[in-house]
Coordinates of C-alpha atoms and ligand atoms in Angstrom, one line a residue:
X1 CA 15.1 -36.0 35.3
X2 CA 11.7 -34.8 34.0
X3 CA 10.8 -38.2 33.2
X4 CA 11.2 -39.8 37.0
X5 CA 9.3 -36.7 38.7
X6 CA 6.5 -36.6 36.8
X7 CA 6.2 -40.1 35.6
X8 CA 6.1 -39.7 32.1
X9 CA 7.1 -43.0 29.4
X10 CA 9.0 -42.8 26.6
X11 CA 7.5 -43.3 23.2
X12 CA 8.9 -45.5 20.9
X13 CA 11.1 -43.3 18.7
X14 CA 14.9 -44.4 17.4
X15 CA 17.8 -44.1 19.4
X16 CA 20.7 -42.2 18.1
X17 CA 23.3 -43.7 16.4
X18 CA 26.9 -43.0 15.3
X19 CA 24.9 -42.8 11.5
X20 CA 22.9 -40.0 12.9
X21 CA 25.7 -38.2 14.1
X22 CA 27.8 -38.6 10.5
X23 CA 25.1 -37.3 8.6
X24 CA 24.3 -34.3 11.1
X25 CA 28.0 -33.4 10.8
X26 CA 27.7 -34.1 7.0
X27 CA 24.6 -31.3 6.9
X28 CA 25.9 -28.5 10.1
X29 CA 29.6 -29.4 10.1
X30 CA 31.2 -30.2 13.6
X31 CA 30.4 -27.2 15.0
X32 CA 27.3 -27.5 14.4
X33 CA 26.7 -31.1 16.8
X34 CA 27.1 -30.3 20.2
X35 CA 27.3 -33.7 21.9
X36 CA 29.4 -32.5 25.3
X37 CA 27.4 -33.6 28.7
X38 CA 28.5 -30.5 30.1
X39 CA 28.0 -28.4 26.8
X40 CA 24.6 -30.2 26.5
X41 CA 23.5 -28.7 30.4
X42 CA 22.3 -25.6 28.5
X43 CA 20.1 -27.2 26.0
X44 CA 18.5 -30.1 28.5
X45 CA 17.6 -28.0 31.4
X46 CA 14.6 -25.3 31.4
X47 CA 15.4 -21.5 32.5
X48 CA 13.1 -22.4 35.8
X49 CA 15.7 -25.2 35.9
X50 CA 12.7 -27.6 36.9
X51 CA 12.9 -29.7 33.6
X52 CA 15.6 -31.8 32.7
X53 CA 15.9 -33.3 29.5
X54 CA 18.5 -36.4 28.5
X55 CA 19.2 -35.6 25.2
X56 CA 22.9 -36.4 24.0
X57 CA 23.0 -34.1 21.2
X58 CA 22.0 -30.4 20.3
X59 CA 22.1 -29.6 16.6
X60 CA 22.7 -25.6 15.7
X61 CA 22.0 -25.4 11.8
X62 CA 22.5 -21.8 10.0
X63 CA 20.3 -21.8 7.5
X64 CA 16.6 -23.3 6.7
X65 CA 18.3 -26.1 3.8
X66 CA 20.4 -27.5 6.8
X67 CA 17.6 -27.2 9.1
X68 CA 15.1 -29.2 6.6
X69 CA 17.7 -31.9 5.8
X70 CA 18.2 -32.2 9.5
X71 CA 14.2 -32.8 10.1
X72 CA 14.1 -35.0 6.9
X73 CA 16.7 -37.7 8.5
X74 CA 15.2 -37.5 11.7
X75 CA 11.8 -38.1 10.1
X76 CA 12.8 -40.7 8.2
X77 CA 14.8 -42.6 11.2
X78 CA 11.6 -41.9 13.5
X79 CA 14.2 -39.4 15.7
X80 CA 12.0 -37.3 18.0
X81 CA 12.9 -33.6 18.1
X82 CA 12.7 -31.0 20.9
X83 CA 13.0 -27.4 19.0
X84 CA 14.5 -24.7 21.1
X85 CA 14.9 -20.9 20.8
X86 CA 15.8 -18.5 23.7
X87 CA 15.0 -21.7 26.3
X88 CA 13.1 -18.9 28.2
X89 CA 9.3 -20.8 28.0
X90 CA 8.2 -21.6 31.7
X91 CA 5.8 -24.2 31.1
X92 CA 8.5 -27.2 29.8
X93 CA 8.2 -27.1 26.5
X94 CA 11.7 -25.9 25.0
X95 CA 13.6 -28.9 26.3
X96 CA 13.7 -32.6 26.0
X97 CA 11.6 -34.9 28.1
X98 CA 14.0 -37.7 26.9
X99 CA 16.6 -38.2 24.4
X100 CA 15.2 -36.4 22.0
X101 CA 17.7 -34.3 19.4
X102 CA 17.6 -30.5 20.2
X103 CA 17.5 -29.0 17.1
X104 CA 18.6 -25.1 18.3
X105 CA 17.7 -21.6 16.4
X106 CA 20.4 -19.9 17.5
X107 CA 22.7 -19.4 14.6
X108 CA 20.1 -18.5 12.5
X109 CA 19.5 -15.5 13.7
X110 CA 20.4 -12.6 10.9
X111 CA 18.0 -9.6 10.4
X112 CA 17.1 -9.2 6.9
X113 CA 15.9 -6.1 6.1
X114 CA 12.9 -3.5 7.5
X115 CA 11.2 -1.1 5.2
X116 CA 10.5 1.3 6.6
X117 CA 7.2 2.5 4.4
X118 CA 5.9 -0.9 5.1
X119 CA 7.1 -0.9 8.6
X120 CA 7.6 -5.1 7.5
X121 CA 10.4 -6.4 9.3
X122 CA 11.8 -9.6 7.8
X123 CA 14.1 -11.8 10.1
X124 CA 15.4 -15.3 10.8
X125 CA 13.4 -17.1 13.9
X126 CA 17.1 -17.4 15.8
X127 CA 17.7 -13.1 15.9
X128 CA 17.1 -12.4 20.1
X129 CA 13.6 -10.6 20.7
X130 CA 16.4 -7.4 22.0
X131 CA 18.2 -7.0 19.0
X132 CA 15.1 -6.6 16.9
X133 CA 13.8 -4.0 19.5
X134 CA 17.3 -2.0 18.8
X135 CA 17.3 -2.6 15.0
X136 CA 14.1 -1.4 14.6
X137 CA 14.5 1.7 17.0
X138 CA 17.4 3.0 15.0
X139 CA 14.9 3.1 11.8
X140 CA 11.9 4.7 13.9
X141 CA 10.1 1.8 14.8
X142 CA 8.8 -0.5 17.2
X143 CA 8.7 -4.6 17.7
X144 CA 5.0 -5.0 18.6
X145 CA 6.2 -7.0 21.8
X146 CA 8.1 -6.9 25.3
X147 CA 8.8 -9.1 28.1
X148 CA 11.2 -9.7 30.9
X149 CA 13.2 -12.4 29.1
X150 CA 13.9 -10.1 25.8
X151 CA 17.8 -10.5 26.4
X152 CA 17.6 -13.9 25.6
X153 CA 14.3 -15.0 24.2
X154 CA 13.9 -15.5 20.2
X155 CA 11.5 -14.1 17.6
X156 CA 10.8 -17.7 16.7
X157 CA 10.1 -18.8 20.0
X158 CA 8.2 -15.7 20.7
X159 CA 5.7 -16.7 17.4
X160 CA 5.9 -20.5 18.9
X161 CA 4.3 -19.5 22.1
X162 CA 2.4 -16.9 20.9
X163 CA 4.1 -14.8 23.1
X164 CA 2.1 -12.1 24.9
X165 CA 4.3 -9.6 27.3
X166 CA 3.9 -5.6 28.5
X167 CA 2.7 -4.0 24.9
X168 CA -0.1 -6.7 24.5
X169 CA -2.5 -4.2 25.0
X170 CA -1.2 -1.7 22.8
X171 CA -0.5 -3.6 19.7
X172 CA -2.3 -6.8 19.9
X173 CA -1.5 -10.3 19.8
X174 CA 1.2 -11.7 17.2
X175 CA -1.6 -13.3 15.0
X176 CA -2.3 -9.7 14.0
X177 CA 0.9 -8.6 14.2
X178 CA 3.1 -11.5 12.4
X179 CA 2.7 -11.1 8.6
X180 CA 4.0 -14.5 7.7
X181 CA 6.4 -17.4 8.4
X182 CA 8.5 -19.5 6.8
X183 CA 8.3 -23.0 7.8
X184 CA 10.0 -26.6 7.9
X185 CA 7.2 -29.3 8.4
X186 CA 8.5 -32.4 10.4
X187 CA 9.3 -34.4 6.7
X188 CA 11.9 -31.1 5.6
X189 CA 8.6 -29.7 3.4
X190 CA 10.4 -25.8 3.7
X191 CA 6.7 -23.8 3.6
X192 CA 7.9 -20.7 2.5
X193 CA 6.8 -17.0 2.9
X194 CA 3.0 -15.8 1.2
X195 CA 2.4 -12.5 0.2
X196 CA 3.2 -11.1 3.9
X197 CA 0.7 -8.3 3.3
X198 CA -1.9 -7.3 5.8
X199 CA -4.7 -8.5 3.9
X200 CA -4.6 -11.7 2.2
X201 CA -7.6 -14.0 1.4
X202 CA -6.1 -16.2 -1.1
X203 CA -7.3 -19.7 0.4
X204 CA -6.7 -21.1 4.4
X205 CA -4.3 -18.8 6.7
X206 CA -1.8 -21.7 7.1
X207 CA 0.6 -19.4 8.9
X208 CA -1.8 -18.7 11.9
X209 CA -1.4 -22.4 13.0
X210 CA 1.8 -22.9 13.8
X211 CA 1.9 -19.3 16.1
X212 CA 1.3 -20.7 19.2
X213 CA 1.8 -24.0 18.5
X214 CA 4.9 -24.5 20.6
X215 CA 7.5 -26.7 18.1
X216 CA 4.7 -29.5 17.5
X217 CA 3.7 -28.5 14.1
X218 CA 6.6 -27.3 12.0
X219 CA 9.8 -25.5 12.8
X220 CA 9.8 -21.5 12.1
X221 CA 12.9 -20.6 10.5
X222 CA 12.1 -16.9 9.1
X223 CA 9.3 -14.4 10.6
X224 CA 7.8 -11.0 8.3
X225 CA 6.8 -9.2 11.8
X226 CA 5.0 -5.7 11.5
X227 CA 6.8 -3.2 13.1
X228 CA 4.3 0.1 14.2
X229 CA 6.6 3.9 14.5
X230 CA 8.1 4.1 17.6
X231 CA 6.3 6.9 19.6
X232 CA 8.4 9.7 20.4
X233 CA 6.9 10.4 24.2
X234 CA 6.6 7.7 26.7
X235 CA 6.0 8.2 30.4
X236 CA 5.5 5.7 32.8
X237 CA 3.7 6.2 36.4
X238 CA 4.2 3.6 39.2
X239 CA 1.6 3.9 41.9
X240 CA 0.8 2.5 45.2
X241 CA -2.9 1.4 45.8
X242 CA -4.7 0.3 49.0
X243 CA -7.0 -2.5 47.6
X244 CA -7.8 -4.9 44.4
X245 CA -10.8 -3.0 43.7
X246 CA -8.8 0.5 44.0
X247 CA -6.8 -1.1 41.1
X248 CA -10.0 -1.9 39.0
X249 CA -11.5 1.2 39.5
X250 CA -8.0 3.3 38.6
X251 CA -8.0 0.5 35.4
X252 CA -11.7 2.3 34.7
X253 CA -10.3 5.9 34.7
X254 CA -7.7 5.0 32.9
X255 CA -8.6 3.4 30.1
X256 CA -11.0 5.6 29.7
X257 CA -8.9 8.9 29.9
X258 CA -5.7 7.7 28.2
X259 CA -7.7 5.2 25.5
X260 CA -4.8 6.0 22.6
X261 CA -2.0 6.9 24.2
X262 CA -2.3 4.0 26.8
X263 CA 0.3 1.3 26.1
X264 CA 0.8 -1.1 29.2
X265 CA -1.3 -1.1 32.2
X266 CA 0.5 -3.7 35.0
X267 CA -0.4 -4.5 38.6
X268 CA 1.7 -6.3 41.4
X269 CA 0.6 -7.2 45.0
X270 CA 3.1 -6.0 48.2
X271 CA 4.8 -9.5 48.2
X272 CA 6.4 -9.7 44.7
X273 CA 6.9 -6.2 44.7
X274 CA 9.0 -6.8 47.9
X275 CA 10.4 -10.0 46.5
X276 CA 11.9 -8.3 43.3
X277 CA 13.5 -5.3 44.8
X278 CA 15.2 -7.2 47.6
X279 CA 16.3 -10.0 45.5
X280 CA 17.4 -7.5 42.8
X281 CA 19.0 -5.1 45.6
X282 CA 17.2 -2.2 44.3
X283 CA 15.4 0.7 46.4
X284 CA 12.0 0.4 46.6
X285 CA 10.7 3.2 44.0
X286 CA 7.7 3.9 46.8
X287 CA 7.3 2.9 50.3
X288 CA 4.9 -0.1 51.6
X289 CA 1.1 -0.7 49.8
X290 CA -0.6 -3.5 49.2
X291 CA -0.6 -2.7 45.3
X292 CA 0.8 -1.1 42.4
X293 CA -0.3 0.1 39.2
X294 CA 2.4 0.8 36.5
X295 CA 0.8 3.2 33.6
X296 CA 2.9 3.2 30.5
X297 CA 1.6 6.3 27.9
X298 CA 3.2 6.0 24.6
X299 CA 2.7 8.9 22.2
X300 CA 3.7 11.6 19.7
X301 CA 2.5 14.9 21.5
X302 CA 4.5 15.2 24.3
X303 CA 2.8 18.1 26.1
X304 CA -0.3 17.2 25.4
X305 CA 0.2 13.7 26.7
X306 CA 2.3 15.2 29.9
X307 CA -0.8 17.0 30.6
X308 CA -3.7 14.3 29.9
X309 CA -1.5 11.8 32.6
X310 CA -1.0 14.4 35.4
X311 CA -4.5 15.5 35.1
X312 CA -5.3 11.5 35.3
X313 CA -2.9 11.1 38.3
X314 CA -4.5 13.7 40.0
X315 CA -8.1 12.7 40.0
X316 CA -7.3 9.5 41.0
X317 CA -5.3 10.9 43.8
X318 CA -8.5 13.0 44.5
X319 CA -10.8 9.7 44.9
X320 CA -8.1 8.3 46.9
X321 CA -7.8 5.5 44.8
X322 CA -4.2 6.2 44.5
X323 CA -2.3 7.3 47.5
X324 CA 1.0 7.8 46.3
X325 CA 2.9 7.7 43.3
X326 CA 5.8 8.8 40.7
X327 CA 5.6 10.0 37.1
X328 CA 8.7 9.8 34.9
X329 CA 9.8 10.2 31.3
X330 CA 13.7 10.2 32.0
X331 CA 14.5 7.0 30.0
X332 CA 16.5 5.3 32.0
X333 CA 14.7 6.1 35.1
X334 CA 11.7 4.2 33.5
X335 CA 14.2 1.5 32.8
X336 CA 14.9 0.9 36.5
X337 CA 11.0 0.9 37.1
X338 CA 10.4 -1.7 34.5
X339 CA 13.1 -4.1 35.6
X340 CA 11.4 -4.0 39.3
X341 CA 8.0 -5.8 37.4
X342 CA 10.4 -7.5 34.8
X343 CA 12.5 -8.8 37.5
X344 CA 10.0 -10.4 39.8
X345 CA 10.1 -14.3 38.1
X346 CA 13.3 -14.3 38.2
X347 CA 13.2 -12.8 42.0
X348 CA 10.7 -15.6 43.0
X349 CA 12.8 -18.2 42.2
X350 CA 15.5 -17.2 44.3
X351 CA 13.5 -17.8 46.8
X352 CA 12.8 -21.6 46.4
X353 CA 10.4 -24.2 44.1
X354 CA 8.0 -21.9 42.3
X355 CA 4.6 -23.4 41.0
X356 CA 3.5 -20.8 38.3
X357 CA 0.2 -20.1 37.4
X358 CA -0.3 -17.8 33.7
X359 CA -4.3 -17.5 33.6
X360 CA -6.9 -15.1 32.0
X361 CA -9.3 -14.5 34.7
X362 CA -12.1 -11.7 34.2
X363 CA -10.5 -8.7 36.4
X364 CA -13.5 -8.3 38.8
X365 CA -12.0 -11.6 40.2
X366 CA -8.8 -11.8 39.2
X367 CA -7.6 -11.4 42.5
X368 CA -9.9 -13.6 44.7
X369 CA -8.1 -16.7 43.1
X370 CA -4.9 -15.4 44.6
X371 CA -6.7 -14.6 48.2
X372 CA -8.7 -17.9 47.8
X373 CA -5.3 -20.1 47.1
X374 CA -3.4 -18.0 50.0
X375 CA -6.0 -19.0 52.3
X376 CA -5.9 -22.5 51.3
X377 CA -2.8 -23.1 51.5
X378 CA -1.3 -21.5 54.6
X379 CA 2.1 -21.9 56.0
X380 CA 2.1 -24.8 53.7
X381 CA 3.7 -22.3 51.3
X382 CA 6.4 -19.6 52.0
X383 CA 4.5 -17.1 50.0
X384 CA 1.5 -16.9 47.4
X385 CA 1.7 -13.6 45.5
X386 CA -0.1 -12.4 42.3
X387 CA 0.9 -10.0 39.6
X388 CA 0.6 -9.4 35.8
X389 CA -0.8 -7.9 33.1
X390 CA -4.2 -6.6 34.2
X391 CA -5.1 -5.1 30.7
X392 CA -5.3 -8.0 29.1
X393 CA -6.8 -10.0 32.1
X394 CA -3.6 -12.0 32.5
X395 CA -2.7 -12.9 35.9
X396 CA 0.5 -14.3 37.2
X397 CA 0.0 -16.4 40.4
X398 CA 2.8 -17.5 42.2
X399 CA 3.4 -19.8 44.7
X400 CA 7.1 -20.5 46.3
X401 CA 7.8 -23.4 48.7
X402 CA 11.0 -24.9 50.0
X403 CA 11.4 -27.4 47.3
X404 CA 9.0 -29.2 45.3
X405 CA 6.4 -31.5 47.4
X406 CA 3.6 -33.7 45.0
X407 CA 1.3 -33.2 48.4
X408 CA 1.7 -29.1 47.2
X409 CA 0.9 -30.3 43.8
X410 CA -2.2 -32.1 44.4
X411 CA -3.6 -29.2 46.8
X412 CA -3.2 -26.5 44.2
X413 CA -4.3 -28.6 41.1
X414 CA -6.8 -28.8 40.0
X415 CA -8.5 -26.9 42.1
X416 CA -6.7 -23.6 40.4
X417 CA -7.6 -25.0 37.2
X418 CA -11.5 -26.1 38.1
X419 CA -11.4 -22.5 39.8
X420 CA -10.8 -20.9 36.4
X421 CA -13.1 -22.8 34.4
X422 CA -15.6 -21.8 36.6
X423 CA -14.8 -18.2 35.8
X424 CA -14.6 -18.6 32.3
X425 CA -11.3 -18.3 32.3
X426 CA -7.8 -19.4 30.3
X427 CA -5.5 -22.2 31.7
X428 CA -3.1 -20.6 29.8
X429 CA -2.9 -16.7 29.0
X430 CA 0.3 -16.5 26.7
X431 CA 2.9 -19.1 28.0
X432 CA 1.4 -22.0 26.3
X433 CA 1.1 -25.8 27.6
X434 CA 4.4 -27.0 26.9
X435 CA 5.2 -30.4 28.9
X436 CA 3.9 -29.3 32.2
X437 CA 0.5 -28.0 31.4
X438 CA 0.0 -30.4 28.8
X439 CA -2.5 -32.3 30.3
X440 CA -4.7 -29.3 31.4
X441 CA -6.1 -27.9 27.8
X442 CA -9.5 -29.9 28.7
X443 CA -10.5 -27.1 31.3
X444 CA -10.7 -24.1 28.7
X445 CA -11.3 -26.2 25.0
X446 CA -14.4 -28.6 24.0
X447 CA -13.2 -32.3 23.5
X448 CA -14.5 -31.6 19.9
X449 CA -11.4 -28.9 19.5
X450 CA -9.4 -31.7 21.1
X451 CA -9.7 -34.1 18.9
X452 CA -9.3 -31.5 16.2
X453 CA -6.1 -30.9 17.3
X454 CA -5.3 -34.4 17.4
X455 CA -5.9 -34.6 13.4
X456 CA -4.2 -31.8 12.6
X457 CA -1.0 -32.7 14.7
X458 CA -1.5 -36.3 12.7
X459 CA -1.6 -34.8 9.4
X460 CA 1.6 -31.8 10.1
X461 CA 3.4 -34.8 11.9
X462 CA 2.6 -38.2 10.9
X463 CA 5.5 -39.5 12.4
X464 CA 4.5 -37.1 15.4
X465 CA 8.7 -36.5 15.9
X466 CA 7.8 -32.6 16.7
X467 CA 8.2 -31.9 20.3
X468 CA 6.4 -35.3 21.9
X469 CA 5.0 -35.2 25.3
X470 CA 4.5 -31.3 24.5
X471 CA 0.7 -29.1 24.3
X472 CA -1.2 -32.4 23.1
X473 CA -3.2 -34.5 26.4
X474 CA -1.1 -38.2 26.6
X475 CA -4.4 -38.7 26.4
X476 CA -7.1 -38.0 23.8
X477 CA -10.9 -38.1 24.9
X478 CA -12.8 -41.0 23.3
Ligands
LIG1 P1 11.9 -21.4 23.9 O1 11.8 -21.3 25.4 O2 13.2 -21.9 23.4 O3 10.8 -22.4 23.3 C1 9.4 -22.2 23.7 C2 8.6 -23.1 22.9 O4 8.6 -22.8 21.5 C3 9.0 -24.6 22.9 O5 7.9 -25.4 22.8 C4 9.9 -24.7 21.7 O6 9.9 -26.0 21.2 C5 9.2 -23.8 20.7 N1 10.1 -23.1 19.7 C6 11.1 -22.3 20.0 N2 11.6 -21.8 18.9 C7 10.9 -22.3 17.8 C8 10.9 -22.2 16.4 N3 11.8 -21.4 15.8 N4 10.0 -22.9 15.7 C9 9.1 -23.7 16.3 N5 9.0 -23.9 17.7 C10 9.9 -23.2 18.4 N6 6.0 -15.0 28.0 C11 5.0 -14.2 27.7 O7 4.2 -14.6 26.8 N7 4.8 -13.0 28.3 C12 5.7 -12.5 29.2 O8 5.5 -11.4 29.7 C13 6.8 -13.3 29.5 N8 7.7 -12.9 30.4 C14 8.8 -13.7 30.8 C15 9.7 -13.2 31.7 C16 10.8 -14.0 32.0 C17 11.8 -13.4 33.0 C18 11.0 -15.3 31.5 C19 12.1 -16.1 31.8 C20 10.0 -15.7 30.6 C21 8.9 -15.0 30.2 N9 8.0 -15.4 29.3 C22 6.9 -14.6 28.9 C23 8.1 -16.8 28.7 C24 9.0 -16.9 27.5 O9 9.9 -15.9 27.5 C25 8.2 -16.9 26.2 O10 7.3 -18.0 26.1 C26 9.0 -16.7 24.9 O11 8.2 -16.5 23.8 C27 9.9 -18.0 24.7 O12 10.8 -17.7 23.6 P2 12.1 -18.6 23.5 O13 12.8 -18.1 22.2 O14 12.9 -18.6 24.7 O15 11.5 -20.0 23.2
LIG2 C1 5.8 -11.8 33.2 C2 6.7 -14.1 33.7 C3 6.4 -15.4 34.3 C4 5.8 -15.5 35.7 O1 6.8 -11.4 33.7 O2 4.9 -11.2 32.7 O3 5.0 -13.8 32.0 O4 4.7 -16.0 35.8 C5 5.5 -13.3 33.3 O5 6.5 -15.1 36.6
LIG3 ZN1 3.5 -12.2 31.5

């Protein structure tokens, strides 16, 4: 369990008690209280299957009343609860840590409506990040977000996290993209919907401070997401590169060349390239380099876009900073491109215990953290690789061992996390703190925003029930 590895204690919360369970099947109805060991598997263990929660009961309400009267008994009995989406989060924070009730999104997960002047798409936190992509694409429009784990990951969880993913640097992040929530506080308050409009200065922007805040605040139960058109030309160019700095320097030309057409810009070293297509039995789209560069150009002038990419292709070509390479606009030829990068965290941890790493490093050195870890470590480690999203300064390290050995721990951390305050960097780029990196906020936030924090958990949560041992240090500074 979570709690014997990484020696956590138990708060003193309530235990669960036949009461509990009456009442939940009073509010959801039996099918709603999943109390089966092996149907509870799902809801205790973490998709890196590294966490493992003890909870004895997942509740699956279907609609925000049932969902508040659920939070207003556990509040009242002092029950701790672990909100989960998509349980796709990589950092611990969508599972128990104890026995603490799971209280699932995933029946409430209808679609509302989309207007399509607006481009406001209104939806229940539950609907899977995938099916919005698809219900907005049939009405000419776009969810401002994409990652690897869209088949299974929630628009709720995705606001929780503050999700970032492949069209961050196209569309921004969700706190300019997500219009408004609706909310259940920890004591069943139901914080409904504001205006949703783009601009609204009526008073504090209460719905900013639960994006990102990971289930320890309130419990999103409905998201008005702004949905941009859906470009009618995309082309995407996967290139092989010789060095780091051949990658900045073909990030330079590009951004400059394909400034508003340019809607992902990715980068992966040799070894999770090689990693993902093995594991994924794919053929290798180009032959060995140490990098690659994926350039996705979204537009609505398809010629003129064709044009302004080749001509892009070829000069970098010409300055050798790319050596070889492939252009394509055949959709589902992009498709198999994209699930090479999509497919890598999944194709790492085939491979054995991975220690993940999501930080915002300044891209001049982006990469000498990777080289500086891979030299440290040494055959300690059966591989070290780095990849991400190099537009938005957000790189993935990755390190894979055999299993999982504290002696690892302690040589990687915190030397990767002092490494990064150094360089002004983010501990966390867009996959939050969750349980594992909850102790690590302290290398990139003052211990005046600390304690901030601290009040404005006490005041959401007095009973602090939302997601405990979650985001939030065990231990404030004094
Ligand atoms: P969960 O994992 O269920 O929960 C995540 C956190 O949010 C937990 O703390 C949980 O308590 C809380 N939560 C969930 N739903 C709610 C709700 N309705 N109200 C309040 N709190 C809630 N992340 C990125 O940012 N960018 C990426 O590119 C990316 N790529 C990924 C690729 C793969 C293959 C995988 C497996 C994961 C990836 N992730 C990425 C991480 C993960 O998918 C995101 O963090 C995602 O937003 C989690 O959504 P979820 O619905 O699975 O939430
Ligand atoms: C991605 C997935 C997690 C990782 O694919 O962009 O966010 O670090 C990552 O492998
Ligand atoms: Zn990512």
């Amino acid at each position: 369990f979570t709690a014997d590895r990484y020696n956590v204690r138990r708060r003193d919360y309530a235990k669960l008690s036949e009461d509990d369970l009456r009442v939940f099947r009073d509010i959801v109805g039996d099918s709603g209280v999943v109390t089966g060991p092996e149907d509870l598997e799902f809801y205790n263990v973490d998709w890196l299957r590294i966490c493992r929660g003890q909870s004895t009961v997942a509740l699956r309400p279907k609609t925000t009343q049932q969902l508040s009267d659920i939070l207003k008994h556990c509040n009242t009995r002092k029950l701790a609860v672990c909100p989960q989406g998509g349980n796709t989060g990589l950092v611990g924070g969508s599972v128990p840590v104890f026995d603490e009730v799971v209280l699932s999104l995933n029946l409430m997960n209808h679609i509302e409506s989309l207007d399509t002047v607006s481009g406001t798409l209104i939806s229940q936190a539950g609907a899977v990040l995938e099916t919005l992509e698809n219900y907005a694409s049939e009405r000419g429009r776009v969810v401002p977000l994409d990652l690897g784990a869209k088949g299974s990951c929630q628009i709720g969880g995705n606001v929780a996290t503050n999700a970032g993913g492949l069209r961050f640097l196209r569309y921004g992040s969700l706190h300019s993209n997500v219009l408004g929530l609706e909310t259940v506080l920890a004591d069943g308050t139901i914080l409904p919907f504001g205006t949703n409009m783009r601009k609204d200065n009526t008073g504090y922007h209460l719905h900013h401070s639960f994006i990102g805040s990971e289930g320890t605040l309130g419990v999103i139960t409905q998201v008005a997401l702004l949905c941009p058109p859906k470009p009618s030309s995309v082309s995407l160019c996967f290139l092989g590169l010789n060095s780091f700095e051949d990658v900045l320097k073909c990030y330079d030309e590009t951004s400059k060349a394909l400034t508003d057409i340019l809607s992902a810009f990715e980068f992966l070293d040799t070894e999770c390239y090689t990693t993902s297509y093995q594991e994924h039995n794919v053929s290798p789209p180009l032959k060995p380099f140490p990098f690659y560069v994926m350039i996705e150009v979204s537009g609505w002038n398809a010629e003129g876009d064709t044009n302004r990419v080749s001509s892009l292709v070829e000069t970098l070509m010409n300055k050798n900073l790319v050596i070889h390479g492939t252009i394509v606009n055949e959709p589902s030829h992009m498709l198999s491109l994209w699930k090479i990068r999509e497919g890598v965290a999944e194709a790492l941890t085939r491979r054995g215990y991975v220690y993940k790493y999501d930080l915002s490093i300044p891209k001049r050195e982006m990469y000498n953290l990777v080289e500086d870890v891979r030299k440290r470590m040494g055959s300690s480690v059966e591989s070290c690789s780095g990849y991400g999203h190099l537009g938005d300064n957000n790189l993935h390290l990755n390190i894979v061992t055999k299993d999982y050995y504290p002696e690892v721990t302690k040589q990687l951390e915190p030397y990767i996390f002092e490494w990064t305050r150094k360089h002004k960097g983010s501990v966390s780029a867009e996959h939050g703190l969750g349980f594992k990196k909850r102790n690590v906020m302290q290398y990139s936030q003052s211990p005046q925003a600390i304690k901030l924090m601290q009040r404005m958990k006490e005041l959401y949560d007095p009973n602090g029930i939302l997601n405990p041992y979650k985001v939030l240090p065990d231990s404030f500074p004094s």
